[in-house]
Amino acid sequence: MSDVTQVQQLAAFAAGCRDELPAHVAEDVTNRIIDTVGNMLAGRAEATDRSDSGLAVQRVVQEWGGRPQAAVVGDAQRLPAVSAALVNGAFAHALDFDDTHLPSVLHPSASVVPAALAAAESVRARGTDVVAAVAAGIEVCNRLGMASYLPSLRNSLFFEKGFHATSICGTIGAAVAAGMLYGLDADGLASAIGVAASMGAGILEANRTGGTVKKIHCGWAAHGGIAAAALAREGVTGPPTVLEGRFGFFAAYLDGQYDSPAMLDDLGTRWELLRTVYKPYPSNHFTHPGIDCALALRAGGLDPADITEIELGVAGPTLRTIGEPRAAKVRPASAYHAKFSGPFTIATALLGGGGLGVYLDDFVPGAETDPDRLALANRVTCVDDPRASEIFPNAFAAVLTVRTRGGAVLSHRVDSSRGGPEHPLTLADHRLKFRLNAGRALPEERVTQLEEAATALAGGEPVDRLLALTLP
């Protein structure tokens, strides 16, 4: 065993974020907090049915009761921080509108931000502390995801084995963020990570055959992260070799196959956080390059009524999520499952969606039965595109080829989906997404106040004012 273990290196990095955070990193983190709060509000506003996962979680934690430490968006009742994080995290991920890190293909902000906000409110932390905590939590989460990427598979081993890296790594990222806000030093943060490693969980079968449990994965990660940090604060310790040990994290989840340098090299100078891609559309991120292609063809004058055949070429590893089984993808079981359908999202974009091109209104309950979209989706064949596969997972690429009734063949290709470093969203795009999302729950004047409060976090704005503005 080396003198400094892997968890100690990650913890030392996180603790150092309190003292020095590059300005461009702080700016990006502020954007991610704004994006996540908007997603939380939209997730809460769209939860209109008693069976919705987020509302189910909220009812359960209300039954649990406890000290009123932190706010739940859209509800005046306050809950213990651990419970508020669970509910808000469920709402943050419920609409599949949250960001994605590449190449690990996990969603860090929907776990880390709700945990940080709840922990911060419980100790009355200031915005500068929250920004540092979120930066460290997301970076640790992403670095763990990076360790799981195997070039031989061109995919994360978590996904190959059916694990949801988002909730597994997200629990540890959330623990780091909460631990920093609880005042843990490097040793305490190492213990928080060690405890959180025993709490992370999540499997991916719901993506294939249905079920709503995936919607709460980020909430459960936020919950576990706060619990782990609180336990570490009270003296519970984790094993020093929790990551690399014989029965540690990587042995248990990845059979010991992981990339240590990808996880540990250049901590604090190379920020994987900045490679986390924002979502312009509320659907599985693998569908986004195809949507980009469809929107480009539509902007060029393509009439969906003229289409006879559509071929969507994407990276091979993504087919299992957005293209298979074909029967379930051309006729999704629900509006939620339509978000994981390449054919359905292509049809939606070609017919013209809302927001930045495809929006929440395109996935309301009943949308999955729209005859025009179903007819167009049935013309879509999803195939493995070699170029997209070569690029994956460093970026999401696609090519869309359309044949028309007149015999024309039209094609458009993107090598990187909108929202990432190569094709970033503009500030206007970010603010439009936030205002549309927050506006589903709040009046326009409140949305403006909330946007201003969130933007001021890096300058020390108290976090409790931010959360108070999310209430009805």
Coordinates of C-alpha atoms in Angstrom, one line a residue:
M1 CA 0.0 0.0 0.0
S2 CA 1.4 3.4 -1.0
D3 CA 1.8 6.1 1.7
V4 CA -1.0 8.2 0.2
T5 CA -4.1 6.2 -0.8
Q6 CA -6.4 7.2 -3.6
V7 CA -9.2 8.4 -1.4
Q8 CA -6.7 10.6 0.5
Q9 CA -5.6 12.2 -2.8
L10 CA -9.2 13.0 -3.8
A11 CA -10.0 14.3 -0.4
A12 CA -6.9 16.6 -0.3
F13 CA -7.9 18.0 -3.7
A14 CA -11.5 18.7 -2.5
A15 CA -10.3 20.4 0.7
G16 CA -8.1 22.6 -1.4
C17 CA -11.0 23.9 -3.4
R18 CA -12.0 26.0 -0.4
D19 CA -8.9 28.1 -0.7
E20 CA -8.5 28.5 -4.5
L21 CA -11.1 28.0 -7.3
P22 CA -10.3 29.4 -10.8
A23 CA -12.7 32.1 -11.8
H24 CA -13.8 30.3 -15.0
V25 CA -14.5 27.2 -12.9
A26 CA -16.6 29.2 -10.4
E27 CA -18.5 30.7 -13.3
D28 CA -19.3 27.3 -14.8
V29 CA -20.4 25.9 -11.5
T30 CA -22.7 28.9 -11.0
N31 CA -24.3 28.1 -14.4
R32 CA -24.7 24.4 -13.3
I33 CA -26.4 25.4 -10.1
I34 CA -28.8 27.7 -12.1
D35 CA -29.4 24.9 -14.6
T36 CA -30.1 22.3 -11.8
V37 CA -32.5 24.6 -9.9
G38 CA -34.4 25.2 -13.1
N39 CA -34.6 21.4 -13.7
M40 CA -35.7 20.9 -10.1
L41 CA -38.5 23.4 -10.5
A42 CA -39.7 22.0 -13.8
G43 CA -39.5 18.5 -12.4
R44 CA -41.7 19.5 -9.5
A45 CA -44.1 21.4 -11.8
E46 CA -44.5 18.5 -14.1
A47 CA -45.3 16.1 -11.2
T48 CA -49.0 16.3 -11.5
D49 CA -49.9 12.7 -10.9
R50 CA -49.9 11.0 -7.5
S51 CA -47.8 8.2 -8.9
D52 CA -45.0 10.5 -10.0
S53 CA -41.7 9.3 -8.5
G54 CA -40.8 12.6 -7.1
L55 CA -44.1 13.1 -5.4
A56 CA -44.0 9.5 -4.1
V57 CA -40.5 10.3 -2.6
Q58 CA -41.9 13.4 -1.0
R59 CA -44.8 11.6 0.6
V60 CA -42.5 9.0 2.1
V61 CA -40.0 11.5 3.6
Q62 CA -42.9 13.6 5.0
E63 CA -44.0 10.5 6.8
W64 CA -40.5 10.1 8.2
G65 CA -40.7 13.6 9.6
G66 CA -37.7 15.2 11.4
R67 CA -36.1 18.6 11.9
P68 CA -37.1 21.3 9.3
Q69 CA -33.6 22.1 8.1
A70 CA -34.0 22.6 4.3
A71 CA -36.4 23.6 1.6
V72 CA -38.0 21.4 -1.1
V73 CA -38.6 23.3 -4.3
G74 CA -42.2 24.2 -4.9
D75 CA -43.4 23.3 -1.3
A76 CA -43.5 25.4 1.8
Q77 CA -42.9 22.4 4.1
R78 CA -39.3 22.1 5.2
L79 CA -37.6 18.8 5.8
P80 CA -34.4 17.4 7.3
A81 CA -31.5 18.1 4.9
V82 CA -31.1 14.5 4.0
S83 CA -34.8 14.2 3.1
A84 CA -34.8 17.5 1.1
A85 CA -31.8 16.4 -0.9
L86 CA -33.6 13.1 -1.7
V87 CA -36.7 14.9 -3.0
N88 CA -34.9 17.7 -4.8
G89 CA -32.5 15.2 -6.4
A90 CA -35.4 13.2 -7.7
F91 CA -37.0 16.3 -9.2
A92 CA -33.6 17.3 -10.7
H93 CA -33.3 14.1 -12.7
A94 CA -36.9 13.4 -13.3
L95 CA -37.2 15.0 -16.7
D96 CA -33.8 13.9 -18.1
F97 CA -32.8 17.5 -18.6
D98 CA -29.6 17.4 -16.4
D99 CA -26.0 17.6 -17.7
T100 CA -23.8 14.7 -18.7
H101 CA -20.1 14.2 -18.3
L102 CA -18.1 12.7 -21.1
P103 CA -16.6 10.2 -21.6
S104 CA -17.9 8.6 -18.3
V105 CA -21.6 9.3 -19.4
L106 CA -22.9 10.2 -16.0
H107 CA -25.0 13.0 -14.7
P108 CA -23.2 14.7 -11.8
S109 CA -25.1 17.9 -11.1
A110 CA -28.5 16.4 -10.3
S111 CA -26.9 14.5 -7.4
V112 CA -24.3 17.0 -6.2
V113 CA -26.2 20.3 -6.4
P114 CA -29.3 19.1 -4.4
A115 CA -27.0 17.7 -1.7
A116 CA -25.0 20.9 -1.5
L117 CA -28.0 23.2 -1.3
A118 CA -29.6 21.1 1.4
A119 CA -26.5 20.8 3.4
A120 CA -25.7 24.5 3.0
E121 CA -29.1 25.6 4.1
S122 CA -28.9 23.4 7.2
V123 CA -25.7 25.2 8.3
R124 CA -26.6 28.6 6.8
A125 CA -23.6 28.5 4.4
R126 CA -22.8 31.3 2.0
G127 CA -22.8 31.1 -1.7
T128 CA -19.1 31.1 -2.1
D129 CA -18.9 27.9 0.0
V130 CA -21.6 26.3 -2.0
V131 CA -19.8 27.0 -5.3
A132 CA -16.6 25.5 -4.0
A133 CA -18.4 22.5 -2.6
V134 CA -20.2 21.8 -5.9
A135 CA -17.0 22.2 -7.9
A136 CA -15.2 19.7 -5.7
G137 CA -18.2 17.3 -5.6
I138 CA -18.7 17.3 -9.4
E139 CA -15.0 16.9 -10.1
V140 CA -14.6 13.9 -7.8
C141 CA -17.8 12.4 -9.2
N142 CA -16.5 12.8 -12.8
R143 CA -13.0 11.5 -11.9
L144 CA -14.5 8.3 -10.5
G145 CA -16.5 8.0 -13.8
M146 CA -13.3 8.6 -15.8
A147 CA -11.6 5.7 -14.0
S148 CA -14.4 3.4 -15.2
Y149 CA -13.9 4.1 -18.9
L150 CA -12.1 1.3 -20.8
P151 CA -10.7 2.1 -24.2
S152 CA -11.0 -1.5 -25.2
L153 CA -14.8 -1.3 -24.7
R154 CA -15.1 2.3 -25.8
N155 CA -17.5 2.5 -22.9
S156 CA -17.8 2.8 -19.1
L157 CA -17.5 -0.6 -17.4
F158 CA -20.2 0.5 -15.1
F159 CA -22.6 0.5 -18.0
E160 CA -21.3 -2.7 -19.5
K161 CA -22.2 -4.4 -16.2
G162 CA -25.6 -2.7 -15.9
F163 CA -24.7 -0.3 -13.1
H164 CA -25.8 3.4 -13.2
A165 CA -22.6 5.4 -12.8
T166 CA -24.7 8.5 -12.1
S167 CA -26.0 7.3 -8.8
I168 CA -23.0 5.3 -7.7
C169 CA -20.4 8.0 -8.4
G170 CA -22.9 10.7 -7.6
T171 CA -23.3 9.4 -4.0
I172 CA -19.6 10.0 -3.5
G173 CA -19.6 13.4 -5.2
A174 CA -22.6 14.4 -3.0
A175 CA -20.7 13.3 0.1
V176 CA -17.7 15.5 -0.9
A177 CA -19.9 18.5 -1.4
A178 CA -21.9 18.0 1.8
G179 CA -18.8 17.2 3.8
M180 CA -17.2 20.5 2.7
L181 CA -20.2 22.4 3.8
Y182 CA -20.2 20.6 7.1
G183 CA -16.6 21.8 7.6
L184 CA -14.8 18.5 7.3
D185 CA -11.1 18.6 6.7
A186 CA -9.2 16.3 4.3
D187 CA -9.3 13.4 6.7
G188 CA -13.0 13.9 7.3
L189 CA -13.7 14.1 3.6
A190 CA -11.8 10.9 3.1
S191 CA -14.0 9.2 5.7
A192 CA -17.1 10.7 4.0
I193 CA -16.0 9.2 0.7
G194 CA -15.3 5.9 2.4
V195 CA -18.8 5.8 4.0
A196 CA -20.5 6.9 0.8
A197 CA -18.8 4.1 -1.2
S198 CA -21.0 1.7 0.9
M199 CA -24.1 3.6 0.0
G200 CA -24.0 4.1 -3.8
A201 CA -26.3 2.0 -5.9
G202 CA -28.3 1.9 -9.1
I203 CA -29.0 -0.5 -12.0
L204 CA -30.0 0.4 -15.6
E205 CA -32.7 -2.1 -16.6
A206 CA -35.4 0.5 -16.4
N207 CA -33.9 2.2 -19.5
R208 CA -34.6 -1.0 -21.4
T209 CA -37.9 -2.4 -20.2
G210 CA -39.6 0.3 -18.1
G211 CA -40.2 1.4 -14.5
T212 CA -39.9 4.8 -12.9
V213 CA -37.2 4.0 -10.4
K214 CA -34.4 5.6 -12.4
K215 CA -36.0 9.0 -11.9
I216 CA -35.1 8.8 -8.2
H217 CA -31.5 7.6 -8.6
C218 CA -30.0 11.1 -8.3
G219 CA -32.2 11.8 -5.3
W220 CA -31.0 8.6 -3.6
A221 CA -27.4 9.6 -4.4
A222 CA -27.9 13.1 -2.8
H223 CA -29.5 11.5 0.2
G224 CA -26.7 9.0 0.6
G225 CA -24.0 11.7 0.2
I226 CA -25.5 13.9 2.9
A227 CA -25.9 10.9 5.2
A228 CA -22.3 9.8 4.6
A229 CA -21.0 13.3 5.3
A230 CA -23.0 13.6 8.5
L231 CA -21.8 10.2 9.7
A232 CA -18.2 11.2 9.0
R233 CA -18.7 14.4 10.9
E234 CA -19.9 12.3 13.9
G235 CA -16.8 10.1 13.7
V236 CA -17.7 7.2 11.4
T237 CA -14.7 6.3 9.3
G238 CA -14.2 4.5 6.0
P239 CA -11.4 2.2 5.0
P240 CA -8.2 4.0 3.8
T241 CA -8.2 1.7 0.7
V242 CA -11.9 2.1 0.0
L243 CA -11.2 2.6 -3.7
E244 CA -8.2 0.4 -4.6
G245 CA -8.5 -2.2 -1.9
R246 CA -9.0 -6.0 -2.5
F247 CA -12.7 -5.6 -1.6
G248 CA -12.9 -1.9 -2.4
F249 CA -15.0 0.2 -4.8
F250 CA -13.2 -0.7 -8.0
A251 CA -12.9 -4.4 -7.2
A252 CA -16.6 -4.7 -6.4
Y253 CA -18.1 -2.7 -9.2
L254 CA -15.4 -3.0 -12.0
D255 CA -13.6 -6.3 -11.2
G256 CA -10.5 -4.2 -10.5
Q257 CA -10.4 -2.8 -14.1
Y258 CA -10.0 0.9 -13.8
D259 CA -7.8 3.8 -14.9
S260 CA -6.1 5.3 -11.9
P261 CA -4.3 8.1 -13.8
A262 CA -7.5 9.3 -15.4
M263 CA -8.9 9.7 -11.9
L264 CA -6.0 11.3 -10.2
D265 CA -3.7 13.0 -12.7
D266 CA -3.7 16.8 -12.8
L267 CA -6.3 17.3 -10.1
G268 CA -7.0 21.0 -9.8
T269 CA -5.4 21.9 -13.1
R270 CA -7.4 19.8 -15.6
W271 CA -11.1 20.2 -14.7
E272 CA -13.3 17.3 -15.9
L273 CA -16.2 19.4 -14.6
L274 CA -15.7 21.6 -17.7
R275 CA -16.3 18.6 -20.0
T276 CA -19.8 18.1 -18.6
V277 CA -22.2 18.7 -21.4
Y278 CA -25.4 20.8 -20.8
K279 CA -28.7 19.5 -22.2
P280 CA -30.6 21.7 -24.5
Y281 CA -33.3 19.0 -24.9
P282 CA -35.1 17.0 -22.1
S283 CA -34.3 13.5 -23.3
N284 CA -31.5 10.9 -23.0
H285 CA -28.3 12.5 -24.1
F286 CA -27.6 9.8 -26.6
T287 CA -30.6 11.2 -28.6
H288 CA -29.2 14.7 -28.8
P289 CA -26.9 14.5 -31.8
G290 CA -29.7 13.0 -33.8
I291 CA -32.0 15.8 -32.7
D292 CA -29.4 18.3 -33.8
C293 CA -29.3 16.7 -37.2
A294 CA -33.1 16.6 -37.5
L295 CA -33.4 20.3 -36.5
A296 CA -30.8 21.2 -39.1
L297 CA -32.6 19.3 -41.9
R298 CA -35.9 20.9 -40.8
A299 CA -34.3 24.4 -40.8
G300 CA -33.1 23.6 -44.4
G301 CA -36.7 23.2 -45.5
L302 CA -37.3 19.5 -45.2
D303 CA -41.1 18.7 -45.1
P304 CA -41.8 15.7 -42.8
A305 CA -44.7 14.8 -45.0
D306 CA -42.3 14.0 -47.9
I307 CA -40.2 11.5 -45.9
T308 CA -40.3 7.8 -46.8
E309 CA -37.3 6.5 -44.9
I310 CA -35.0 7.7 -42.2
E311 CA -31.7 6.2 -41.1
L312 CA -30.2 7.3 -37.8
G313 CA -26.5 6.4 -37.4
V314 CA -25.2 6.6 -33.9
A315 CA -22.4 5.2 -31.8
G316 CA -22.8 1.4 -31.4
P317 CA -22.8 1.4 -27.6
T318 CA -25.7 3.8 -27.5
L319 CA -28.0 1.6 -29.6
R320 CA -29.0 -0.5 -26.6
T321 CA -30.4 2.6 -24.9
I322 CA -32.1 4.5 -27.8
G323 CA -32.6 2.0 -30.5
E324 CA -33.3 -1.4 -28.9
P325 CA -35.5 -3.2 -28.7
R326 CA -36.9 -1.6 -31.9
A327 CA -40.6 -2.3 -31.1
A328 CA -40.3 -0.5 -27.8
K329 CA -38.5 2.5 -29.4
V330 CA -40.8 3.1 -32.3
R331 CA -43.8 2.9 -30.0
P332 CA -42.7 4.0 -26.5
A333 CA -44.7 2.7 -23.5
S334 CA -45.0 6.2 -22.0
A335 CA -44.0 9.8 -22.6
Y336 CA -41.1 9.2 -20.2
H337 CA -39.8 6.3 -22.2
A338 CA -40.2 8.3 -25.4
K339 CA -37.2 10.4 -24.0
F340 CA -35.1 7.3 -24.5
S341 CA -36.2 6.6 -28.1
G342 CA -34.0 7.6 -31.0
P343 CA -36.9 7.2 -33.5
F344 CA -39.4 9.1 -31.4
T345 CA -37.1 12.1 -30.6
I346 CA -36.1 12.3 -34.3
A347 CA -39.8 12.4 -35.3
T348 CA -40.4 15.1 -32.7
A349 CA -37.6 17.3 -33.9
L350 CA -38.5 16.9 -37.6
L351 CA -42.1 17.9 -36.8
G352 CA -41.0 20.9 -34.8
G353 CA -40.5 21.0 -31.0
G354 CA -40.5 23.8 -28.5
G355 CA -37.9 25.5 -26.4
L356 CA -34.4 25.2 -27.8
G357 CA -35.7 22.7 -30.4
V358 CA -37.3 20.0 -28.4
Y359 CA -38.9 20.8 -25.0
L360 CA -40.9 19.4 -22.1
D361 CA -44.2 20.1 -23.8
D362 CA -43.2 17.5 -26.4
F363 CA -43.2 14.8 -23.7
V364 CA -46.3 15.4 -21.8
P365 CA -48.4 12.4 -20.9
G366 CA -50.2 11.2 -24.0
A367 CA -47.5 12.5 -26.4
E368 CA -46.3 9.0 -26.9
T369 CA -49.6 8.2 -28.7
D370 CA -49.4 11.1 -31.1
P371 CA -50.2 9.5 -34.5
D372 CA -48.0 11.8 -36.6
R373 CA -44.9 11.2 -34.5
L374 CA -45.6 7.5 -34.3
A375 CA -45.9 7.2 -38.0
L376 CA -42.7 9.1 -38.6
A377 CA -40.9 7.2 -35.8
N378 CA -41.8 3.9 -37.6
R379 CA -39.8 5.1 -40.6
V380 CA -36.6 5.4 -38.5
T381 CA -34.0 2.7 -38.6
C382 CA -31.2 3.0 -36.0
V383 CA -27.7 1.7 -37.1
D384 CA -24.2 1.7 -35.9
D385 CA -22.3 4.5 -37.6
P386 CA -18.5 3.8 -37.6
R387 CA -17.5 7.5 -37.3
A388 CA -19.9 8.1 -34.4
S389 CA -18.6 5.0 -32.7
E390 CA -15.0 6.1 -33.2
I391 CA -15.8 9.5 -31.6
F392 CA -17.8 8.0 -28.7
P393 CA -17.7 8.5 -25.8
N394 CA -15.6 11.6 -26.0
A395 CA -18.5 13.3 -27.7
F396 CA -22.0 12.2 -28.9
A397 CA -22.1 12.1 -32.7
A398 CA -24.7 11.1 -35.3
V399 CA -25.6 11.2 -39.0
L400 CA -29.2 11.4 -40.2
T401 CA -30.1 10.3 -43.7
V402 CA -33.6 10.9 -45.1
R403 CA -35.1 9.7 -48.3
T404 CA -38.1 11.6 -49.8
R405 CA -41.0 10.7 -52.0
G406 CA -39.3 12.5 -54.9
G407 CA -36.2 10.3 -54.6
A408 CA -34.0 12.9 -52.9
V409 CA -31.5 11.8 -50.3
L410 CA -30.7 14.4 -47.6
S411 CA -28.1 13.9 -44.9
H412 CA -26.7 15.9 -42.0
R413 CA -23.9 14.9 -39.6
V414 CA -22.7 16.3 -36.3
D415 CA -19.6 15.1 -34.6
S416 CA -20.4 16.7 -31.2
S417 CA -23.8 17.4 -29.8
R418 CA -24.9 20.9 -28.8
G419 CA -24.2 21.9 -25.3
G420 CA -20.6 20.7 -25.0
P421 CA -17.2 22.5 -25.3
E422 CA -17.2 22.2 -29.1
H423 CA -20.7 23.6 -29.5
P424 CA -21.5 25.4 -26.3
L425 CA -24.9 26.9 -25.4
T426 CA -24.8 30.6 -25.5
L427 CA -25.7 32.6 -22.4
A428 CA -29.0 33.4 -24.0
D429 CA -29.6 29.7 -24.5
H430 CA -28.8 29.0 -20.8
R431 CA -31.1 31.7 -19.6
L432 CA -33.9 30.7 -21.9
K433 CA -33.8 27.1 -20.7
F434 CA -33.8 28.3 -17.1
R435 CA -36.6 30.8 -17.5
L436 CA -38.8 28.3 -19.4
N437 CA -38.2 25.6 -16.7
A438 CA -38.6 27.9 -13.7
G439 CA -41.5 29.6 -15.3
R440 CA -43.5 26.3 -15.2
A441 CA -43.6 26.7 -11.4
L442 CA -43.1 30.4 -10.6
P443 CA -44.4 33.8 -11.9
E444 CA -42.2 35.8 -14.2
E445 CA -41.1 38.3 -11.5
R446 CA -40.0 35.5 -9.2
V447 CA -38.1 33.8 -11.9
T448 CA -36.1 37.0 -12.5
Q449 CA -35.4 37.3 -8.8
L450 CA -34.3 33.7 -8.6
E451 CA -32.0 34.0 -11.6
E452 CA -30.4 37.1 -10.0
A453 CA -30.0 35.3 -6.6
A454 CA -28.4 32.3 -8.2
T455 CA -26.1 34.4 -10.3
A456 CA -24.9 36.2 -7.1
L457 CA -24.0 32.9 -5.3
A458 CA -20.3 33.1 -6.3
G459 CA -20.2 36.6 -4.7
G460 CA -21.4 35.3 -1.3
E461 CA -25.2 35.5 -1.6
P462 CA -26.8 33.4 1.2
V463 CA -28.1 30.2 -0.1
D464 CA -31.3 30.3 2.0
R465 CA -32.5 33.3 0.0
L466 CA -32.1 31.4 -3.2
L467 CA -34.1 28.5 -2.0
A468 CA -36.8 30.7 -0.4
L469 CA -37.4 32.1 -3.9
T470 CA -38.3 28.7 -5.2
L471 CA -41.3 28.4 -2.9
P472 CA -44.9 29.1 -4.1

